[in-house]
Tab-separated table of C-alpha atoms in Angstrom:
chain	number	residue	atom	x	y	z
A	8	SER	CA	1.946	10.753	-14.970
A	9	GLN	CA	2.495	10.556	-11.077
A	10	LYS	CA	6.569	9.157	-9.838
A	11	ILE	CA	7.779	8.642	-6.838
A	12	GLU	CA	11.052	7.912	-6.408
A	13	GLN	CA	13.373	6.515	-3.187
A	14	ASN	CA	17.136	7.165	-2.750
A	15	SER	CA	18.123	3.696	-3.012
A	16	GLU	CA	16.775	0.491	-3.184
A	17	ALA	CA	18.733	-0.483	-0.064
A	18	LEU	CA	20.314	1.615	2.784
A	19	ASN	CA	22.566	-0.311	5.313
A	20	ILE	CA	22.842	0.519	9.142
A	21	GLN	CA	24.900	0.359	12.187
A	22	GLU	CA	22.563	-0.222	15.771
A	23	GLY	CA	21.724	3.426	17.436
A	24	LYS	CA	22.606	5.492	14.500
A	25	THR	CA	19.316	7.453	12.392
A	26	ALA	CA	18.676	5.624	9.123
A	27	THR	CA	17.599	9.010	6.302
A	28	LEU	CA	14.800	7.140	3.733
A	29	THR	CA	14.678	9.616	0.427
A	30	CYS	CA	10.642	9.793	-1.372
A	31	ASN	CA	11.062	12.326	-3.596
A	32	TYR	CA	7.664	12.756	-6.238
A	33	THR	CA	7.206	14.472	-9.323
A	34	ASN	CA	4.340	15.649	-11.702
A	35	TYR	CA	1.686	16.793	-8.561
A	36	SER	CA	1.294	17.863	-5.479
A	37	PRO	CA	-0.195	15.840	-3.658
A	38	ALA	CA	-1.800	17.768	-1.237
A	39	TYR	CA	-0.275	14.872	1.625
A	40	LEU	CA	2.025	11.543	2.254
A	41	GLN	CA	1.905	8.384	3.589
A	42	TRP	CA	5.478	5.947	5.064
A	43	TYR	CA	3.698	2.339	5.455
A	44	ARG	CA	6.770	-0.269	7.212
A	45	GLN	CA	6.403	-3.775	4.795
A	46	ASP	CA	8.208	-7.248	6.320
A	47	PRO	CA	8.527	-9.551	3.738
A	48	GLY	CA	5.563	-11.218	2.748
A	49	ARG	CA	3.264	-9.082	5.102
A	50	GLY	CA	1.213	-6.194	3.746
A	51	PRO	CA	2.125	-2.818	4.302
A	52	VAL	CA	1.524	-1.169	7.860
A	53	PHE	CA	0.470	2.811	8.104
A	54	LEU	CA	3.360	3.892	9.884
A	55	LEU	CA	2.576	8.013	9.674
A	56	LEU	CA	0.843	10.738	6.889
A	57	ILE	CA	2.400	14.167	6.779
A	58	ARG	CA	-0.385	17.221	4.724
A	59	GLU	CA	1.274	19.718	2.832
A	60	ASN	CA	0.768	22.568	5.187
A	61	GLU	CA	2.869	19.973	7.959
A	62	LYS	CA	6.641	20.627	7.792
A	63	GLU	CA	7.023	17.842	10.110
A	64	LYS	CA	5.481	15.384	11.997
A	65	ARG	CA	6.723	13.323	14.988
A	66	LYS	CA	6.070	9.666	16.334
A	67	GLU	CA	8.027	7.898	18.935
A	68	ARG	CA	11.580	7.347	17.148
A	69	LEU	CA	9.989	8.148	13.967
A	70	LYS	CA	9.841	11.963	12.258
A	71	VAL	CA	8.615	12.316	8.827
A	72	THR	CA	9.696	16.242	7.222
A	73	PHE	CA	7.822	17.211	3.830
A	74	ASP	CA	9.134	20.031	1.288
A	75	THR	CA	6.519	20.970	-0.839
A	76	THR	CA	9.126	22.925	-2.789
A	77	LEU	CA	11.429	20.402	-3.550
A	78	LYS	CA	8.737	17.558	-3.767
A	79	GLN	CA	9.995	15.818	-1.149
A	80	SER	CA	9.721	13.416	1.703
A	81	LEU	CA	12.111	12.710	5.063
A	82	PHE	CA	12.048	9.777	6.716
A	83	HIS	CA	13.998	9.555	10.163
A	84	ILE	CA	14.527	6.273	12.302
A	85	THR	CA	15.812	7.703	15.245
A	86	ALA	CA	18.461	5.218	17.605
A	87	SER	CA	17.437	2.708	14.949
A	88	GLN	CA	17.457	-1.023	16.212
A	89	PRO	CA	17.234	-4.402	14.157
A	90	ALA	CA	13.513	-4.792	14.186
A	91	ASP	CA	13.496	-1.681	12.313
A	92	SER	CA	15.009	-3.608	9.228
A	93	ALA	CA	12.153	-3.565	6.931
A	94	THR	CA	11.354	-2.227	3.734
A	95	TYR	CA	9.851	1.900	4.090
A	96	LEU	CA	6.543	2.563	1.466
A	97	CYS	CA	6.382	6.528	0.039
A	98	ALA	CA	2.980	6.532	-0.792
A	99	PRO	CA	1.243	10.040	-1.246
A	100	PRO	CA	-1.998	9.394	-3.172
A	101	ASN	CA	-2.540	9.454	-6.820
A	102	SER	CA	-4.858	12.764	-8.233
A	103	GLY	CA	-7.624	10.990	-7.185
A	104	ASN	CA	-7.401	11.110	-3.606
A	105	THR	CA	-7.901	7.587	-2.308
A	106	PRO	CA	-5.741	5.298	-4.049
A	107	LEU	CA	-2.074	5.392	-3.372
A	108	VAL	CA	1.369	5.335	-5.570
A	109	PHE	CA	4.116	2.974	-3.520
A	110	GLY	CA	7.672	3.850	-4.436
A	111	LYS	CA	9.386	0.656	-4.485
A	112	GLY	CA	10.465	1.211	-1.207
A	113	THR	CA	14.019	1.457	0.619
A	114	ARG	CA	15.164	-1.716	2.028
A	115	LEU	CA	16.916	-0.414	5.566
A	116	SER	CA	19.107	-3.416	7.713
A	117	VAL	CA	19.752	-2.681	11.006
A	118	ILE	CA	22.424	-4.192	12.063
A	119	ALA	CA	23.659	-4.879	15.869
B	30	GLU	CA	-7.588	-4.327	17.725
B	31	PRO	CA	-9.470	-4.625	14.886
B	32	GLU	CA	-7.855	-6.143	11.780
B	33	VAL	CA	-8.533	-7.162	7.990
B	34	THR	CA	-8.959	-10.501	7.054
B	35	GLN	CA	-8.274	-12.094	3.537
B	36	THR	CA	-8.673	-15.879	2.332
B	37	PRO	CA	-6.612	-18.450	1.560
B	38	SER	CA	-3.743	-17.039	2.131
B	39	HIS	CA	-2.674	-19.480	-0.819
B	40	GLN	CA	-4.688	-19.665	-3.889
B	41	VAL	CA	-2.501	-22.010	-6.507
B	42	THR	CA	-4.752	-22.213	-9.844
B	43	GLN	CA	-4.639	-23.538	-13.414
B	44	MET	CA	-4.220	-20.911	-16.394
B	45	GLY	CA	-7.971	-20.076	-17.679
B	46	GLN	CA	-9.166	-20.301	-14.479
B	47	GLU	CA	-11.606	-18.153	-11.998
B	48	VAL	CA	-10.305	-17.294	-9.349
B	49	ILE	CA	-12.412	-15.256	-5.825
B	50	LEU	CA	-10.323	-14.008	-3.209
B	51	ARG	CA	-11.921	-12.772	-0.294
B	52	CYS	CA	-11.768	-10.195	2.417
B	53	VAL	CA	-12.618	-8.700	5.249
B	54	PRO	CA	-12.502	-5.130	5.551
B	55	ILE	CA	-12.663	-3.543	9.465
B	56	SER	CA	-16.001	-3.116	10.324
B	57	ASN	CA	-16.761	0.780	10.142
B	58	HIS	CA	-14.690	1.564	7.541
B	59	LEU	CA	-15.996	2.995	4.237
B	60	TYR	CA	-13.879	2.555	1.579
B	61	PHE	CA	-12.290	-0.608	0.199
B	62	TYR	CA	-9.257	-1.268	-2.075
B	63	TRP	CA	-7.501	-3.610	-3.947
B	64	TYR	CA	-3.344	-3.656	-4.815
B	65	ARG	CA	-1.205	-6.584	-5.787
B	66	GLN	CA	2.503	-6.486	-6.029
B	67	ILE	CA	4.108	-8.954	-7.958
B	68	LEU	CA	7.019	-10.718	-6.432
B	69	GLY	CA	10.016	-8.522	-6.218
B	70	GLN	CA	8.116	-5.549	-7.485
B	71	LYS	CA	6.092	-2.461	-6.075
B	72	VAL	CA	2.690	-2.293	-4.345
B	73	GLU	CA	0.073	-1.316	-7.635
B	74	PHE	CA	-3.165	-0.277	-6.774
B	75	LEU	CA	-5.810	-1.978	-8.644
B	76	VAL	CA	-9.753	-0.436	-7.631
B	77	SER	CA	-11.202	1.129	-4.992
B	78	PHE	CA	-15.008	0.852	-3.806
B	79	TYR	CA	-16.946	3.308	-2.024
B	80	ASN	CA	-20.773	3.526	-1.581
B	81	ASN	CA	-21.060	0.747	-3.038
B	82	GLU	CA	-19.571	1.101	-6.468
B	83	ILE	CA	-15.981	0.986	-7.763
B	84	SER	CA	-15.216	5.011	-7.595
B	85	GLU	CA	-11.414	4.708	-9.325
B	86	LYS	CA	-9.798	1.298	-10.961
B	87	SER	CA	-6.112	1.288	-12.819
B	88	GLU	CA	-4.793	0.366	-16.134
B	89	ILE	CA	-4.229	-3.554	-14.693
B	90	PHE	CA	-8.121	-3.524	-14.360
B	91	ASP	CA	-9.031	-5.014	-16.849
B	92	ASP	CA	-13.118	-6.476	-18.177
B	93	GLN	CA	-11.631	-9.427	-16.210
B	94	PHE	CA	-10.795	-8.543	-12.825
B	95	SER	CA	-13.794	-7.295	-10.817
B	96	VAL	CA	-15.203	-6.595	-7.085
B	97	GLU	CA	-18.550	-7.467	-5.549
B	98	ARG	CA	-19.510	-6.328	-1.640
B	99	PRO	CA	-22.466	-9.101	-1.489
B	100	ASP	CA	-22.806	-9.277	2.400
B	101	GLY	CA	-22.346	-6.167	4.992
B	102	SER	CA	-18.944	-7.642	5.720
B	103	ASN	CA	-17.403	-9.519	3.060
B	104	PHE	CA	-15.386	-7.273	-0.218
B	105	THR	CA	-14.057	-9.966	-3.107
B	106	LEU	CA	-12.026	-10.042	-6.150
B	107	LYS	CA	-13.060	-12.114	-8.683
B	108	ILE	CA	-10.928	-12.844	-12.453
B	109	ARG	CA	-12.420	-14.298	-14.769
B	110	SER	CA	-9.141	-16.243	-16.434
B	111	THR	CA	-6.778	-16.739	-14.961
B	112	LYS	CA	-3.522	-15.559	-16.873
B	113	LEU	CA	0.810	-16.497	-16.364
B	114	GLU	CA	1.575	-12.535	-15.746
B	115	ASP	CA	-1.444	-12.430	-12.864
B	116	SER	CA	0.810	-14.078	-10.119
B	117	ALA	CA	1.896	-11.964	-7.232
B	118	MET	CA	0.630	-10.749	-4.057
B	119	TYR	CA	-2.801	-9.344	-3.721
B	120	PHE	CA	-3.678	-6.853	-1.420
B	121	CYS	CA	-7.277	-6.036	0.218
B	122	ALA	CA	-7.012	-2.790	2.326
B	123	SER	CA	-10.065	-0.206	3.366
B	124	SER	CA	-9.844	3.096	5.490
B	125	ASP	CA	-13.095	5.566	7.351
B	126	ARG	CA	-11.932	8.313	5.230
B	127	HIS	CA	-9.195	9.979	3.400
B	128	ASN	CA	-6.945	8.553	5.329
B	129	GLU	CA	-4.214	6.022	6.558
B	130	GLN	CA	-4.998	2.462	5.314
B	131	PHE	CA	-4.960	-0.807	6.891
B	132	PHE	CA	-3.703	-3.359	4.873
B	133	GLY	CA	-4.411	-7.548	5.221
B	134	PRO	CA	-2.357	-9.988	5.055
B	135	GLY	CA	-2.285	-10.470	1.440
B	136	THR	CA	-3.751	-14.291	-0.794
B	137	ARG	CA	-0.755	-15.261	-1.985
B	138	LEU	CA	-2.425	-16.316	-6.084
B	139	THR	CA	0.655	-18.899	-8.348
B	140	VAL	CA	-1.149	-19.213	-11.686
B	141	LEU	CA	0.364	-22.394	-13.365
């Protein structure tokens, strides 16, 4: 079955630094992959979607890469701020295309 | 900005009772979903709904669960006979195509 792994449960970084979060997937080849942000007690909020034919996607301070050979996506937040502190979820679709398969997430803490 | 709404925000029920969780998806969206998140665990897919029928469902979505779109705006999840292990946050989501999903704020279900 499809498996999603995010590199670490928690990541602490200093304000202003670049945060890099990793998502690895196994046992399938998704046509795209999405990243979401989740704050405690709230629903996930969509951030970025990257397709298999795209190497990189950017939105303001966010950048996502998608390496279909390595079966890996990297999510970067540049010039990180304390307000970026949240859990970030990697979510490719499952084999049926529409429902999302979420990783456990990486809890990012940006320290001022 | 349009958003997905869910009611109630918190539902407490006794084991064995029926509960109905309600969602109002974004008005021009065609795909509707229910996910759940047990405390401290990952977001899990339950069911997707398109064109007035279930398009996919997970192993979690057994005979105790049902979904309905009773009118043009509401989308409901019914749990017929709740169990202790049904305690979780339930998120409704909607999308206009196979792309980003917009999540509601969730309903916290507590089964005693």
